[in-house]
Short mmCIF file of C-alpha atoms in Angstrom, two decimals:
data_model
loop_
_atom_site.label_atom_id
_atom_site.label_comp_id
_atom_site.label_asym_id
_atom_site.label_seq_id
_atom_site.Cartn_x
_atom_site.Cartn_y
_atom_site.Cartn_z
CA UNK A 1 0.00 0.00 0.00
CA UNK A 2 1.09 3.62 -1.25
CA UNK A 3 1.94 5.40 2.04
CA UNK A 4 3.61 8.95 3.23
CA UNK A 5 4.57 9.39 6.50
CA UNK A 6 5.75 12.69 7.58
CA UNK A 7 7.82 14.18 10.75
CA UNK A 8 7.06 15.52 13.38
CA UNK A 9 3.73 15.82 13.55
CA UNK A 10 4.15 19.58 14.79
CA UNK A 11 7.19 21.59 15.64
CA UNK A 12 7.74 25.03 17.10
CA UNK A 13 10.57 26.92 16.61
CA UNK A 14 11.65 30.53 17.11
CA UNK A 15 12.27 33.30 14.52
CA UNK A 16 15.08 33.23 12.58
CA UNK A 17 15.74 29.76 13.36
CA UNK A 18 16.12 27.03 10.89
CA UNK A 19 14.15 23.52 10.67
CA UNK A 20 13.99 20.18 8.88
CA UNK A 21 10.56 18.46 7.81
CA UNK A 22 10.68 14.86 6.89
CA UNK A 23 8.98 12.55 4.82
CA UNK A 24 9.36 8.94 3.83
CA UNK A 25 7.27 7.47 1.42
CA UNK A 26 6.80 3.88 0.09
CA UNK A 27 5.35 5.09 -2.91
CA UNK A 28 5.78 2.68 -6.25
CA UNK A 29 6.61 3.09 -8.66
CA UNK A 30 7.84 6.49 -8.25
CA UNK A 31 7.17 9.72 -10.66
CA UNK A 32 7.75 12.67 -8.40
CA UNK A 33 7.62 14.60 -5.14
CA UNK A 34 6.07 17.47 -3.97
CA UNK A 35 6.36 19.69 -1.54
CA UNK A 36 2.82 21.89 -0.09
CA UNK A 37 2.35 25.03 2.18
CA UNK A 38 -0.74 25.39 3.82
CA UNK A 39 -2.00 28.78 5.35
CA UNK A 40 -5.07 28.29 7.99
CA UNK A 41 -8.04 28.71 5.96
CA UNK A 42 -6.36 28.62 2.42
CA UNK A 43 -5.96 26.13 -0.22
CA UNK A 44 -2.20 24.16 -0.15
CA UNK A 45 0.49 25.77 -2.81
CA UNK A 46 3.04 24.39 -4.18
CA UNK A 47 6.75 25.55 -3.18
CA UNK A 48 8.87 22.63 -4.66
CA UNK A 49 8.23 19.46 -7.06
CA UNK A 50 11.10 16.98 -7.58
CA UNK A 51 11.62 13.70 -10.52
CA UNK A 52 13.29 10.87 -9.19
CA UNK A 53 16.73 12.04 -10.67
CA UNK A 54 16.77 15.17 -8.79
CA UNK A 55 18.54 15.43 -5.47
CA UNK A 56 18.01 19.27 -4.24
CA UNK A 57 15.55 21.93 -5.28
CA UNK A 58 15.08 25.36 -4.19
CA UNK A 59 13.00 27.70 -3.70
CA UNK A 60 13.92 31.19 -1.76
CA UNK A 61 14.22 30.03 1.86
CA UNK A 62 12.58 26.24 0.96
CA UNK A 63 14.93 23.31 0.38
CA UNK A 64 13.84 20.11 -0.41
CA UNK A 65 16.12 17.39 -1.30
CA UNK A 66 15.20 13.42 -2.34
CA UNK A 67 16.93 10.18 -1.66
CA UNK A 68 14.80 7.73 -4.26
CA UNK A 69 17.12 4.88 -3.04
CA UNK A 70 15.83 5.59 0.40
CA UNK A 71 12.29 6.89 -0.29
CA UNK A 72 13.08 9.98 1.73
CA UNK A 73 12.61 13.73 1.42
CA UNK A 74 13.36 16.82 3.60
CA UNK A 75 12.37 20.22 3.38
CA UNK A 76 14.63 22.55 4.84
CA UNK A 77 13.57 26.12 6.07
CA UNK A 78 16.34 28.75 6.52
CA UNK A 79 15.85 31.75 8.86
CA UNK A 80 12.17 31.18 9.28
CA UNK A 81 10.06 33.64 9.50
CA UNK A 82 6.36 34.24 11.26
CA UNK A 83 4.46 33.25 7.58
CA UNK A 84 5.90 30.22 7.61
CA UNK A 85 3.71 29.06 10.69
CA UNK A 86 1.72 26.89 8.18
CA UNK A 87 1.11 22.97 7.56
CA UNK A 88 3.80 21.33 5.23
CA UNK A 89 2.29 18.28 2.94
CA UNK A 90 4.29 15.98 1.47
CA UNK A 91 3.04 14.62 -1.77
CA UNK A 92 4.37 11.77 -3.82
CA UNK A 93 2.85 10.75 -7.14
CA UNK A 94 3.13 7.13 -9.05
CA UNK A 95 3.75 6.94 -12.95
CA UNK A 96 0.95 4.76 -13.36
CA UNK A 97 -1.72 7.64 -12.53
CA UNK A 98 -1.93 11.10 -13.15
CA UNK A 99 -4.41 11.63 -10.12
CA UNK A 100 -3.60 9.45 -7.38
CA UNK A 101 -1.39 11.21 -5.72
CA UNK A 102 -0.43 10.04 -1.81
CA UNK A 103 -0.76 12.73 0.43
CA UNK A 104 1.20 12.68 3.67
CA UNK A 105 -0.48 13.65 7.12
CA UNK A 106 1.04 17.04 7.20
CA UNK A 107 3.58 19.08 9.68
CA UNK A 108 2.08 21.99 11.43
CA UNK A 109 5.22 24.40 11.81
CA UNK A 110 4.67 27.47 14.42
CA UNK A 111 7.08 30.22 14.41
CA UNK A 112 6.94 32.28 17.33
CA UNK A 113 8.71 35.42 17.91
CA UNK B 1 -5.68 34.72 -14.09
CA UNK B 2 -6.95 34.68 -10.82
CA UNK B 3 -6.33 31.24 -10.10
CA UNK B 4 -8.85 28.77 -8.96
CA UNK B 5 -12.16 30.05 -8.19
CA UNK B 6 -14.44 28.33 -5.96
CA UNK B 7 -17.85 29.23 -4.12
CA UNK B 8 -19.34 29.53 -2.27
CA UNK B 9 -16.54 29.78 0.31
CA UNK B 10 -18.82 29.07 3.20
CA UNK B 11 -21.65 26.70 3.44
CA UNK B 12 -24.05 25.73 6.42
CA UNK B 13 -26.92 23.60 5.47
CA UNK B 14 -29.09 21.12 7.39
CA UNK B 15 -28.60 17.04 7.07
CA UNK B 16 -30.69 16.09 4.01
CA UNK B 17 -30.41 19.26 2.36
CA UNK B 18 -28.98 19.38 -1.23
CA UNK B 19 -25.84 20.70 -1.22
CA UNK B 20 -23.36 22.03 -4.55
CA UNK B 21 -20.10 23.17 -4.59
CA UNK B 22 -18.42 25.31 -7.62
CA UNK B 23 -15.35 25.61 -9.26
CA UNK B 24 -14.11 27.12 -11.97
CA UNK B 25 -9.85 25.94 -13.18
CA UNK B 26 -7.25 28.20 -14.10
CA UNK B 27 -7.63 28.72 -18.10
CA UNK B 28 -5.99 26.10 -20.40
CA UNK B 29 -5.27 23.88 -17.70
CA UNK B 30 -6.82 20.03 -18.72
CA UNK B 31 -6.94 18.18 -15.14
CA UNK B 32 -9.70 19.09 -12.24
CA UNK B 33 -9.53 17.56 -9.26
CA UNK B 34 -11.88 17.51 -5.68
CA UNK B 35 -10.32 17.29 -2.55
CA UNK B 36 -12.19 17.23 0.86
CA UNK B 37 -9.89 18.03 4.20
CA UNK B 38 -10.50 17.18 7.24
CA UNK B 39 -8.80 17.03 10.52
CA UNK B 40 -8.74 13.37 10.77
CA UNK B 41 -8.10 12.47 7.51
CA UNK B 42 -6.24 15.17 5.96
CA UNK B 43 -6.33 15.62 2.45
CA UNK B 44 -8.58 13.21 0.24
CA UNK B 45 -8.71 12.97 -3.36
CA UNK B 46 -12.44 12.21 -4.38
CA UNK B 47 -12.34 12.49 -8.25
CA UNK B 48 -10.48 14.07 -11.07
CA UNK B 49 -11.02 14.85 -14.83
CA UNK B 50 -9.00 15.15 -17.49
CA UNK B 51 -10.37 17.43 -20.23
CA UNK B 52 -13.78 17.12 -18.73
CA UNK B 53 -14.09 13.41 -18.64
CA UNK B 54 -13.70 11.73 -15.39
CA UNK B 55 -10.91 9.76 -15.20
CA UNK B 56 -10.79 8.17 -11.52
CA UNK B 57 -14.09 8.76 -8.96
CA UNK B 58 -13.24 5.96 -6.45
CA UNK B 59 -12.60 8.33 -3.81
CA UNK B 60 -16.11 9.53 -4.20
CA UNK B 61 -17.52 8.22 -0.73
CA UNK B 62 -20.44 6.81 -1.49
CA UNK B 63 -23.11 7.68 -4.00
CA UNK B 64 -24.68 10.64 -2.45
CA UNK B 65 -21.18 12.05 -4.05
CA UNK B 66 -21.76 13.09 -7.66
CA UNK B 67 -19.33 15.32 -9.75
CA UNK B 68 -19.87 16.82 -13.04
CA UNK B 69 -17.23 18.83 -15.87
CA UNK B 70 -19.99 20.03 -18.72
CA UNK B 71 -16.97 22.18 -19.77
CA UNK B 72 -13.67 23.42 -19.58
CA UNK B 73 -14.27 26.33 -17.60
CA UNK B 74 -16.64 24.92 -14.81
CA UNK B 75 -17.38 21.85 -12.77
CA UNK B 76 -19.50 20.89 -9.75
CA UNK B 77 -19.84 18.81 -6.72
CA UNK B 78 -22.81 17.60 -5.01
CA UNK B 79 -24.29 16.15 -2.21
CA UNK B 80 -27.22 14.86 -1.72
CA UNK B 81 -28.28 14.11 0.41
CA UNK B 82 -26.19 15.39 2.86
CA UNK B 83 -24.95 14.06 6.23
CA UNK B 84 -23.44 15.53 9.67
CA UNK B 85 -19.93 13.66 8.65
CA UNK B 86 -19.89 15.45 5.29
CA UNK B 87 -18.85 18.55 7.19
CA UNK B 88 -15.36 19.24 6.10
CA UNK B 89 -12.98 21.85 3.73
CA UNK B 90 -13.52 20.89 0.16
CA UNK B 91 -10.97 21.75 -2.49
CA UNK B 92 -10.77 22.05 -6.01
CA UNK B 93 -7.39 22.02 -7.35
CA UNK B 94 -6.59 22.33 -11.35
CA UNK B 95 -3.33 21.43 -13.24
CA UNK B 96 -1.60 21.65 -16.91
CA UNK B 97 0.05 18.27 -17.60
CA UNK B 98 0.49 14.67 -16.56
CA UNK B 99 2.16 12.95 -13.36
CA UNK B 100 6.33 13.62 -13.54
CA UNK B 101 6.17 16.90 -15.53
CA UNK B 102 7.05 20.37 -14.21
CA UNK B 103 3.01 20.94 -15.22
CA UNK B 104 1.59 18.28 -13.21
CA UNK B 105 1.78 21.12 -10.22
CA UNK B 106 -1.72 21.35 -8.81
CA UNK B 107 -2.91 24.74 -8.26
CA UNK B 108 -5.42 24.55 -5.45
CA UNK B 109 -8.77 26.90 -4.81
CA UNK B 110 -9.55 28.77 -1.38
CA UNK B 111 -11.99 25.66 -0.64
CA UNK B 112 -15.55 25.59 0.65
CA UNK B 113 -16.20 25.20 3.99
CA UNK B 114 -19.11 22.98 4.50
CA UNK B 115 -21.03 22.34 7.88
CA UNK B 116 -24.40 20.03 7.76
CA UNK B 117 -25.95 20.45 10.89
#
């Protein structure tokens, strides 16, 4: 069974500091990865996606990198910042299905001053 | 383009009311999907289309579910009739291209907020 597990759950960290979100996935066979914010009370947007022969991707502050040979993914956030208090989704897709998508559980990140 | 559109953005209705949800996809994009959210069971995919035909509905719940694409620019979500445990945040997300391409990103609405009473 197609599963994504993310970690921690939640996390709270101060300003300015940096943090790691992880998520392993069992996913197969494997197309890509992608990384979600989630604002209370908006929709989830993307900040990275990632093919299985790409190791790092960027995006401002937002790193996410992929080991396919281990099935696992960070996302790293440097200097955080009070709008990043948000949920982080995990999302891996197969290459057998456009639409089914897994979707991880989520990390609820809370950046307090 | 404004994005996803969806409405209405709040909806309280009473258990065995009709209920229908609206969205409307960025322009030129060929996949539509419905989400529902909930606290206990996060994110859900519950059908998707691909140039208005749908392609997978087996995470429609149960057959009080029904979606429909009549075009390009518009598709709905209903429930009928609806239940207490249909309360939840439902999305409609819209994206460009197929699974391992740059355009596969989904592009996700504000949601509706549904409460059945």
């Amino acid at each position: 069974k197609n599963q994504v597990e993310q970690s921690p759950q939640s996390l709270i960290i101060l300003e300015g500091k940096n943090c790691t979100l992880q998520c392993n996935y069992t996913v197969s066979p494997f197309s890509n990865l992608r990384w979600y914010k989630q604002d209370t009370g908006r929709g989830p947007v993307s900040l990275t996606i990632m093919t299985f022969s790409e190791n790092t991707k960027s995006n401002g502050r937002y790193t996410a990198t992929l080991d396919a040979d281990t099935k696992q993914s960070s996302l790293h956030i440097t200097a955080s910042q009070l709008s990043d208090s948000a949920s982080y989704i995990c999302v891996v897709s197969p290459n057998t299905n456009a639409g089914k998508s897994t979707f991880g559980d989520g990390t609820t990140l809370t950046v307090k001053p | 383009d404004a994005g996803v559109i969806q409405s209405p953005r709040h909806e309280v209705t009473e258990m065995g009311q009709e209920v229908t949800l609206r969205c409307k996809p960025i322009s030129g994009h060929d996949y539509l999907f419905w989400y529902r959210q909930t606290m206990m069971r996060g994110l859900e995919l519950l059908i998707y289309f691909n140039n208005n035909v749908p392609i997978d509905d087996s995470g429609m719940p149960e057959d009080r579910f029904s979606a429909k694409m009549p075009n390009a620019s518009f598709s709905t979500l209903k429930i009928q009739p609806s239940e207490p445990r249909d309360s939840a945040v439902y999305f409609c997300a819209s994206s460009g291209g197929l699974a391992g391409t740059a355009q596969e990103t989904q592009y996700f609405g504000p949601g509706t907020r549904l409460l059945v009473l």
